[in-house]
Every structure is written in C-alpha cells, then in structure tokens.
Amino acid sequence: MPQGGCLEIAGTRRGRRGALLCLTVSNPIGPDKQRRDGSHQALDNLRARWSACFPREGSLELEQSGGVFHASLAFPYLSRADDE
C-alpha cells in the first residue's frame, strides 16, 4: 500500500487457567497484491519449527479475508512463578 496501512497486534490468554498465550498480527493487503502460488516452503518451515518447539500446545494459523491478512500464534503461557 503506497500510503501505508495499520498493523494490529492483539493478545489473549486462553484455555484452562489461561494456559495458552495467543497473539494475532493483522495487516491490510494492498489492492494490487494477489495471492502467490509459490512453493510455500518458508511457511512450511515455520510451521515445522513451531511444532517442534510446542508439539502439543502450539499452533500457527494464517488467514486472508476481507483484504486483511491475519497470522495467529498460540503457545504455552509461563509466568516467572512457573520458573521458580
């Protein structure tokens, strides 16, 4: 987008006792941008790494709707008290 756009970052805790931290990053897609049909190797690698770090609890979801791209990450929430 030549004039720029608005990047939105939101976070919530979900699950039993807020055990998961969920972050969503959303940004507009310019009208001249089209979905690319590439190999998706970078996204596949990112998903594999995320799964290796958080095999049971983690997730990575990507969605494009209404001219906005959303990337959502979920992973275990650990407080400093959990480290002690």
Short mmCIF file of N, CA and C in Angstrom, two decimals:
data_model
loop_
_atom_site.label_atom_id
_atom_site.label_comp_id
_atom_site.label_asym_id
_atom_site.label_seq_id
_atom_site.Cartn_x
_atom_site.Cartn_y
_atom_site.Cartn_z
N MET A 1 0.84 -1.16 0.00
CA MET A 1 0.00 0.00 0.00
C MET A 1 0.89 1.23 0.00
N PRO A 2 0.80 2.06 -1.01
CA PRO A 2 1.69 3.23 -1.10
C PRO A 2 1.57 4.17 0.10
N GLN A 3 0.37 4.37 0.62
CA GLN A 3 0.18 5.28 1.73
C GLN A 3 0.36 4.60 3.08
N GLY A 4 0.66 3.33 3.08
CA GLY A 4 0.84 2.60 4.32
C GLY A 4 -0.46 1.98 4.79
N GLY A 5 -0.40 1.31 5.89
CA GLY A 5 -1.58 0.66 6.43
C GLY A 5 -1.47 0.61 7.94
N CYS A 6 -2.42 -0.02 8.55
CA CYS A 6 -2.46 -0.10 10.00
C CYS A 6 -2.19 -1.55 10.41
N LEU A 7 -1.14 -1.76 11.16
CA LEU A 7 -0.79 -3.07 11.68
C LEU A 7 -1.45 -3.21 13.05
N GLU A 8 -2.17 -4.30 13.25
CA GLU A 8 -2.84 -4.53 14.53
C GLU A 8 -2.27 -5.78 15.18
N ILE A 9 -1.94 -5.68 16.45
CA ILE A 9 -1.43 -6.82 17.22
C ILE A 9 -2.33 -6.98 18.43
N ALA A 10 -2.87 -8.18 18.60
CA ALA A 10 -3.76 -8.45 19.73
C ALA A 10 -3.28 -9.71 20.45
N GLY A 11 -3.46 -9.73 21.73
CA GLY A 11 -3.06 -10.89 22.53
C GLY A 11 -4.13 -11.25 23.55
N THR A 12 -4.31 -12.55 23.74
CA THR A 12 -5.25 -13.04 24.74
C THR A 12 -4.66 -14.29 25.37
N ARG A 13 -5.19 -14.63 26.54
CA ARG A 13 -4.85 -15.90 27.17
C ARG A 13 -6.08 -16.77 27.11
N ARG A 14 -5.89 -18.04 26.75
CA ARG A 14 -7.00 -18.96 26.59
C ARG A 14 -6.69 -20.28 27.27
N GLY A 15 -7.70 -21.12 27.29
CA GLY A 15 -7.53 -22.45 27.85
C GLY A 15 -7.73 -22.46 29.34
N ARG A 16 -7.51 -23.62 29.91
CA ARG A 16 -7.66 -23.76 31.37
C ARG A 16 -6.70 -22.83 32.09
N ARG A 17 -7.25 -21.98 32.89
CA ARG A 17 -6.47 -21.03 33.70
C ARG A 17 -5.52 -20.18 32.84
N GLY A 18 -5.91 -19.88 31.62
CA GLY A 18 -5.09 -19.04 30.76
C GLY A 18 -3.77 -19.66 30.38
N ALA A 19 -3.79 -20.97 30.14
CA ALA A 19 -2.55 -21.71 29.89
C ALA A 19 -1.92 -21.40 28.54
N LEU A 20 -2.67 -20.84 27.60
CA LEU A 20 -2.13 -20.52 26.28
C LEU A 20 -2.11 -19.02 26.05
N LEU A 21 -1.04 -18.54 25.47
CA LEU A 21 -0.95 -17.15 25.04
C LEU A 21 -1.18 -17.16 23.53
N CYS A 22 -2.14 -16.38 23.09
CA CYS A 22 -2.49 -16.32 21.66
C CYS A 22 -2.24 -14.90 21.17
N LEU A 23 -1.41 -14.78 20.15
CA LEU A 23 -1.10 -13.49 19.54
C LEU A 23 -1.57 -13.50 18.09
N THR A 24 -2.22 -12.42 17.68
CA THR A 24 -2.66 -12.29 16.30
C THR A 24 -2.13 -10.98 15.75
N VAL A 25 -1.49 -11.06 14.60
CA VAL A 25 -1.00 -9.88 13.89
C VAL A 25 -1.81 -9.77 12.61
N SER A 26 -2.41 -8.60 12.40
CA SER A 26 -3.24 -8.39 11.22
C SER A 26 -2.75 -7.14 10.49
N ASN A 27 -2.73 -7.23 9.17
CA ASN A 27 -2.37 -6.06 8.38
C ASN A 27 -3.12 -6.09 7.05
N PRO A 28 -3.43 -4.91 6.52
CA PRO A 28 -4.17 -4.85 5.26
C PRO A 28 -3.31 -5.30 4.09
N ILE A 29 -4.00 -5.82 3.11
CA ILE A 29 -3.34 -6.24 1.87
C ILE A 29 -3.70 -5.20 0.81
N GLY A 30 -2.70 -4.69 0.13
CA GLY A 30 -2.95 -3.69 -0.89
C GLY A 30 -3.79 -4.25 -2.03
N PRO A 31 -4.54 -3.38 -2.71
CA PRO A 31 -5.42 -3.85 -3.78
C PRO A 31 -4.66 -4.45 -4.97
N ASP A 32 -3.39 -4.10 -5.11
CA ASP A 32 -2.60 -4.63 -6.22
C ASP A 32 -1.90 -5.93 -5.87
N LYS A 33 -2.03 -6.39 -4.64
CA LYS A 33 -1.38 -7.64 -4.22
C LYS A 33 -2.31 -8.82 -4.46
N GLN A 34 -1.77 -9.83 -5.06
CA GLN A 34 -2.52 -11.05 -5.33
C GLN A 34 -1.90 -12.18 -4.54
N ARG A 35 -2.68 -13.18 -4.27
CA ARG A 35 -2.17 -14.36 -3.58
C ARG A 35 -1.14 -15.04 -4.48
N ARG A 36 -0.02 -15.41 -3.91
CA ARG A 36 1.04 -16.05 -4.68
C ARG A 36 0.94 -17.56 -4.56
N ASP A 37 1.10 -18.20 -5.67
CA ASP A 37 1.09 -19.66 -5.67
C ASP A 37 2.53 -20.16 -5.78
N GLY A 38 3.29 -19.98 -4.73
CA GLY A 38 4.66 -20.45 -4.70
C GLY A 38 4.74 -21.81 -4.04
N SER A 39 5.93 -22.18 -3.64
CA SER A 39 6.13 -23.49 -3.01
C SER A 39 5.70 -23.48 -1.55
N HIS A 40 5.57 -22.30 -0.95
CA HIS A 40 5.19 -22.16 0.46
C HIS A 40 6.22 -22.79 1.39
N GLN A 41 7.45 -22.92 0.91
CA GLN A 41 8.50 -23.56 1.70
C GLN A 41 8.78 -22.80 2.99
N ALA A 42 8.81 -21.47 2.94
CA ALA A 42 9.10 -20.68 4.14
C ALA A 42 8.02 -20.90 5.20
N LEU A 43 6.75 -20.89 4.79
CA LEU A 43 5.66 -21.12 5.74
C LEU A 43 5.68 -22.55 6.28
N ASP A 44 5.99 -23.51 5.41
CA ASP A 44 6.09 -24.89 5.86
C ASP A 44 7.21 -25.05 6.89
N ASN A 45 8.34 -24.40 6.65
CA ASN A 45 9.46 -24.45 7.60
C ASN A 45 9.09 -23.80 8.93
N LEU A 46 8.39 -22.68 8.87
CA LEU A 46 7.96 -22.01 10.09
C LEU A 46 7.00 -22.88 10.89
N ARG A 47 6.06 -23.51 10.22
CA ARG A 47 5.12 -24.41 10.91
C ARG A 47 5.86 -25.58 11.54
N ALA A 48 6.83 -26.15 10.84
CA ALA A 48 7.59 -27.28 11.37
C ALA A 48 8.38 -26.86 12.61
N ARG A 49 8.99 -25.70 12.57
CA ARG A 49 9.76 -25.22 13.72
C ARG A 49 8.85 -24.93 14.90
N TRP A 50 7.69 -24.32 14.62
CA TRP A 50 6.75 -24.02 15.69
C TRP A 50 6.26 -25.30 16.35
N SER A 51 5.96 -26.31 15.53
CA SER A 51 5.51 -27.61 16.06
C SER A 51 6.60 -28.30 16.87
N ALA A 52 7.85 -28.14 16.45
CA ALA A 52 8.95 -28.74 17.19
C ALA A 52 9.11 -28.08 18.56
N CYS A 53 8.91 -26.78 18.63
CA CYS A 53 9.03 -26.07 19.91
C CYS A 53 7.85 -26.33 20.83
N PHE A 54 6.65 -26.43 20.25
CA PHE A 54 5.43 -26.59 21.03
C PHE A 54 4.59 -27.73 20.43
N PRO A 55 5.03 -28.97 20.60
CA PRO A 55 4.39 -30.10 19.91
C PRO A 55 2.92 -30.33 20.26
N ARG A 56 2.52 -30.04 21.47
CA ARG A 56 1.13 -30.30 21.85
C ARG A 56 0.29 -29.04 21.87
N GLU A 57 0.84 -27.96 22.40
CA GLU A 57 0.04 -26.78 22.64
C GLU A 57 0.12 -25.71 21.55
N GLY A 58 1.18 -25.69 20.80
CA GLY A 58 1.40 -24.60 19.86
C GLY A 58 0.60 -24.72 18.57
N SER A 59 0.29 -23.57 18.00
CA SER A 59 -0.36 -23.57 16.68
C SER A 59 0.02 -22.30 15.94
N LEU A 60 -0.04 -22.39 14.63
CA LEU A 60 0.19 -21.27 13.73
C LEU A 60 -0.90 -21.32 12.69
N GLU A 61 -1.68 -20.26 12.61
CA GLU A 61 -2.77 -20.20 11.65
C GLU A 61 -2.65 -18.93 10.83
N LEU A 62 -2.84 -19.07 9.52
CA LEU A 62 -2.79 -17.95 8.60
C LEU A 62 -4.11 -17.85 7.87
N GLU A 63 -4.59 -16.63 7.73
CA GLU A 63 -5.88 -16.43 7.07
C GLU A 63 -5.87 -15.10 6.33
N GLN A 64 -6.52 -15.09 5.20
CA GLN A 64 -6.68 -13.87 4.43
C GLN A 64 -8.17 -13.69 4.18
N SER A 65 -8.73 -12.57 4.64
CA SER A 65 -10.14 -12.32 4.42
C SER A 65 -10.42 -10.82 4.43
N GLY A 66 -11.33 -10.40 3.57
CA GLY A 66 -11.73 -9.00 3.54
C GLY A 66 -10.59 -8.02 3.34
N GLY A 67 -9.59 -8.40 2.57
CA GLY A 67 -8.47 -7.51 2.32
C GLY A 67 -7.49 -7.38 3.48
N VAL A 68 -7.57 -8.32 4.44
CA VAL A 68 -6.67 -8.30 5.61
C VAL A 68 -6.03 -9.67 5.76
N PHE A 69 -4.74 -9.67 6.06
CA PHE A 69 -4.01 -10.91 6.32
C PHE A 69 -3.82 -11.04 7.83
N HIS A 70 -4.14 -12.22 8.37
CA HIS A 70 -4.03 -12.48 9.81
C HIS A 70 -3.07 -13.65 10.04
N ALA A 71 -2.14 -13.48 10.95
CA ALA A 71 -1.26 -14.55 11.40
C ALA A 71 -1.49 -14.72 12.89
N SER A 72 -1.88 -15.92 13.31
CA SER A 72 -2.17 -16.18 14.73
C SER A 72 -1.24 -17.26 15.25
N LEU A 73 -0.61 -16.97 16.37
CA LEU A 73 0.31 -17.90 17.04
C LEU A 73 -0.23 -18.22 18.43
N ALA A 74 -0.17 -19.47 18.81
CA ALA A 74 -0.55 -19.87 20.16
C ALA A 74 0.59 -20.70 20.74
N PHE A 75 0.88 -20.47 22.02
CA PHE A 75 1.95 -21.21 22.68
C PHE A 75 1.71 -21.16 24.19
N PRO A 76 2.33 -22.06 24.94
CA PRO A 76 2.10 -22.12 26.38
C PRO A 76 2.51 -20.81 27.07
N TYR A 77 1.67 -20.37 27.98
CA TYR A 77 1.98 -19.19 28.79
C TYR A 77 2.68 -19.66 30.07
N LEU A 78 3.85 -19.13 30.31
CA LEU A 78 4.59 -19.44 31.54
C LEU A 78 4.89 -18.13 32.26
N SER A 79 4.56 -18.07 33.52
CA SER A 79 4.86 -16.90 34.31
C SER A 79 6.23 -17.08 34.98
N ARG A 80 6.74 -16.04 35.54
CA ARG A 80 8.01 -16.16 36.26
C ARG A 80 7.88 -17.11 37.42
N ALA A 81 6.71 -17.18 38.02
CA ALA A 81 6.48 -18.10 39.14
C ALA A 81 6.63 -19.55 38.69
N ASP A 82 6.34 -19.82 37.41
CA ASP A 82 6.48 -21.18 36.88
C ASP A 82 7.95 -21.60 36.81
N ASP A 83 8.84 -20.62 36.68
CA ASP A 83 10.27 -20.91 36.58
C ASP A 83 10.91 -21.19 37.94
N GLU A 84 10.25 -20.78 38.99
CA GLU A 84 10.85 -20.91 40.33
C GLU A 84 10.53 -22.23 40.97
#
